[in-house]
mmCIF file of C-alpha atoms in Angstrom:
data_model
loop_
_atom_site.group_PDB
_atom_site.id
_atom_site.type_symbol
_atom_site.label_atom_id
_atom_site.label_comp_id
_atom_site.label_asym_id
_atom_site.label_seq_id
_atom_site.Cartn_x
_atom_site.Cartn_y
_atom_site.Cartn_z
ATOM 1 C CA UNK Y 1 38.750 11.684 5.302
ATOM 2 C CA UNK Y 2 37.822 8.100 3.788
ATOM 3 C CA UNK Y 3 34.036 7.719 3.170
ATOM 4 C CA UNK Y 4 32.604 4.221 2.643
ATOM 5 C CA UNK Y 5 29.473 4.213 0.165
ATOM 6 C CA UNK Y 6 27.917 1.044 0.325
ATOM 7 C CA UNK Y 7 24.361 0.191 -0.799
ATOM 8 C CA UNK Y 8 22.160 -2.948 -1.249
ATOM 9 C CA UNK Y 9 24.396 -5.622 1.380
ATOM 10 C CA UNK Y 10 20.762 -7.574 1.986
ATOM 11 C CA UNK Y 11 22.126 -9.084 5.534
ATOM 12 C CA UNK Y 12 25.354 -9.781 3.794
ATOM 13 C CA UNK Y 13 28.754 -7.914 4.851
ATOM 14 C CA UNK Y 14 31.537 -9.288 2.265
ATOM 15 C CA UNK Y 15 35.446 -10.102 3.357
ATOM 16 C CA UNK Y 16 36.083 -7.431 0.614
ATOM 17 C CA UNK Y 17 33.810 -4.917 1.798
ATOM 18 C CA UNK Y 18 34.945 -5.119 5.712
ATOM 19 C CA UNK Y 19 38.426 -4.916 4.662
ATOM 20 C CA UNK Y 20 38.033 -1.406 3.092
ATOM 21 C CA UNK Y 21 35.602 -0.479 6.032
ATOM 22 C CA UNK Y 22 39.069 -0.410 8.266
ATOM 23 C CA UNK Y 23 40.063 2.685 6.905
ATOM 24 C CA UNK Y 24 36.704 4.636 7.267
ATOM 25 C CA UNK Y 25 36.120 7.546 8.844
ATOM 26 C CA UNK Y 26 32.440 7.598 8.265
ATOM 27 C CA UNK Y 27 30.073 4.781 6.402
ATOM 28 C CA UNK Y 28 27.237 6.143 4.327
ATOM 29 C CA UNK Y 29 24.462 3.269 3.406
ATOM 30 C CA UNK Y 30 21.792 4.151 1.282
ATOM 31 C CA UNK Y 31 19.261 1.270 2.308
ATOM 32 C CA UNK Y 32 18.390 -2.507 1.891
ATOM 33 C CA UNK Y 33 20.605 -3.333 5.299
ATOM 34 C CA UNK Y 34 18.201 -6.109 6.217
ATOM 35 C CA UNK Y 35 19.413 -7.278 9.348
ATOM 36 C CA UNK Y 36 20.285 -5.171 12.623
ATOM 37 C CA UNK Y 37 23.554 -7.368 13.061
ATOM 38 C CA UNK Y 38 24.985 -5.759 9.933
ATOM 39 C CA UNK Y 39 24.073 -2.046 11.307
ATOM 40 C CA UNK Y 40 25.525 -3.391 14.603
ATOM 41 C CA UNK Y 41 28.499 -4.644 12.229
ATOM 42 C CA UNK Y 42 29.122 -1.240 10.610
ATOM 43 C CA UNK Y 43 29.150 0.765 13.520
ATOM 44 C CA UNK Y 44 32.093 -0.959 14.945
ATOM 45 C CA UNK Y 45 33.958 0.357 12.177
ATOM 46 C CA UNK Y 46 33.141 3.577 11.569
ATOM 47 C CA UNK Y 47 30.349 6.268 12.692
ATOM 48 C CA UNK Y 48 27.033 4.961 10.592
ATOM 49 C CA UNK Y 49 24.844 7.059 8.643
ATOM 50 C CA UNK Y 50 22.255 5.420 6.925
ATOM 51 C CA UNK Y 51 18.616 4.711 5.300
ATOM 52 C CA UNK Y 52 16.215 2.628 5.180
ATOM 53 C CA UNK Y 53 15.957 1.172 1.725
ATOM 54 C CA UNK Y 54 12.425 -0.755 0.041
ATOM 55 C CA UNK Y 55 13.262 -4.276 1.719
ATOM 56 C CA UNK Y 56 14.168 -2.784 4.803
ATOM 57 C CA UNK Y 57 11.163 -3.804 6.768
ATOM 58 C CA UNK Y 58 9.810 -5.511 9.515
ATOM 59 C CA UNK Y 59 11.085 -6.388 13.433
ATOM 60 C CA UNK Y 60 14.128 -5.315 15.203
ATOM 61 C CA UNK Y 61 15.120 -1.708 16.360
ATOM 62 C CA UNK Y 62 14.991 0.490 13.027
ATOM 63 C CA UNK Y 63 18.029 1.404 10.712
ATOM 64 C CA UNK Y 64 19.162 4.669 11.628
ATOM 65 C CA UNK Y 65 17.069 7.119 10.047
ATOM 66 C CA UNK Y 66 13.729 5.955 8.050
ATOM 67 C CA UNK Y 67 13.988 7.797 4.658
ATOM 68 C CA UNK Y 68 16.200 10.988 4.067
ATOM 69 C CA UNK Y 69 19.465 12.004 6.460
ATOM 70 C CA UNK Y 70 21.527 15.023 5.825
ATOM 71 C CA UNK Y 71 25.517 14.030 6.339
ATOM 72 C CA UNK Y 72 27.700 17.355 5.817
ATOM 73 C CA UNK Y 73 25.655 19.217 2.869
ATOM 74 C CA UNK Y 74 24.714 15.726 1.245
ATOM 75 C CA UNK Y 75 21.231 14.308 1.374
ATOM 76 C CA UNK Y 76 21.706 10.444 1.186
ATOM 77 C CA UNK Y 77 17.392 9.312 0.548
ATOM 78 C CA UNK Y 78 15.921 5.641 0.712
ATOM 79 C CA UNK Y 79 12.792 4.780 -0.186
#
């Protein structure tokens, strides 16, 4: 299984970063997504589990889970 850690992407998904996100089998983000097009972005490639980090604030439907998710025995926490 290939596991894409990403953190910090502040409404910015890099040529480098999308290119490894074509072998995922799951994306883990651990907050400061900004934008809902980049969640929108990540789930096309991959199932999306993710935080909201300290900038993550404000209008548009919520990132995934508001502060702590449990993914397969691993707590991934924003603040």
């Amino acid at each position: 299984m290939n596991i894409a850690i990403l953190s910090d992407t502040h409404g910015l998904l890099r040529l480098e970063v999308m290119g490894c996100l074509k072998t995922a089998d799951a994306i883990l983000h651990a907050g400061d997504i900004n934008r809902q097009e980049i969640v929108d972005q990540l789930r096309q490639y991959a199932p999306l589990y993710a935080v909201r980090g300290n900038n993550d604030k404000g209008g548009g439907r919520p990132t995934p889970h508001p502060h702590c998710h449990p993914w397969r025995g691993v707590f991934l926490h924003g603040a």
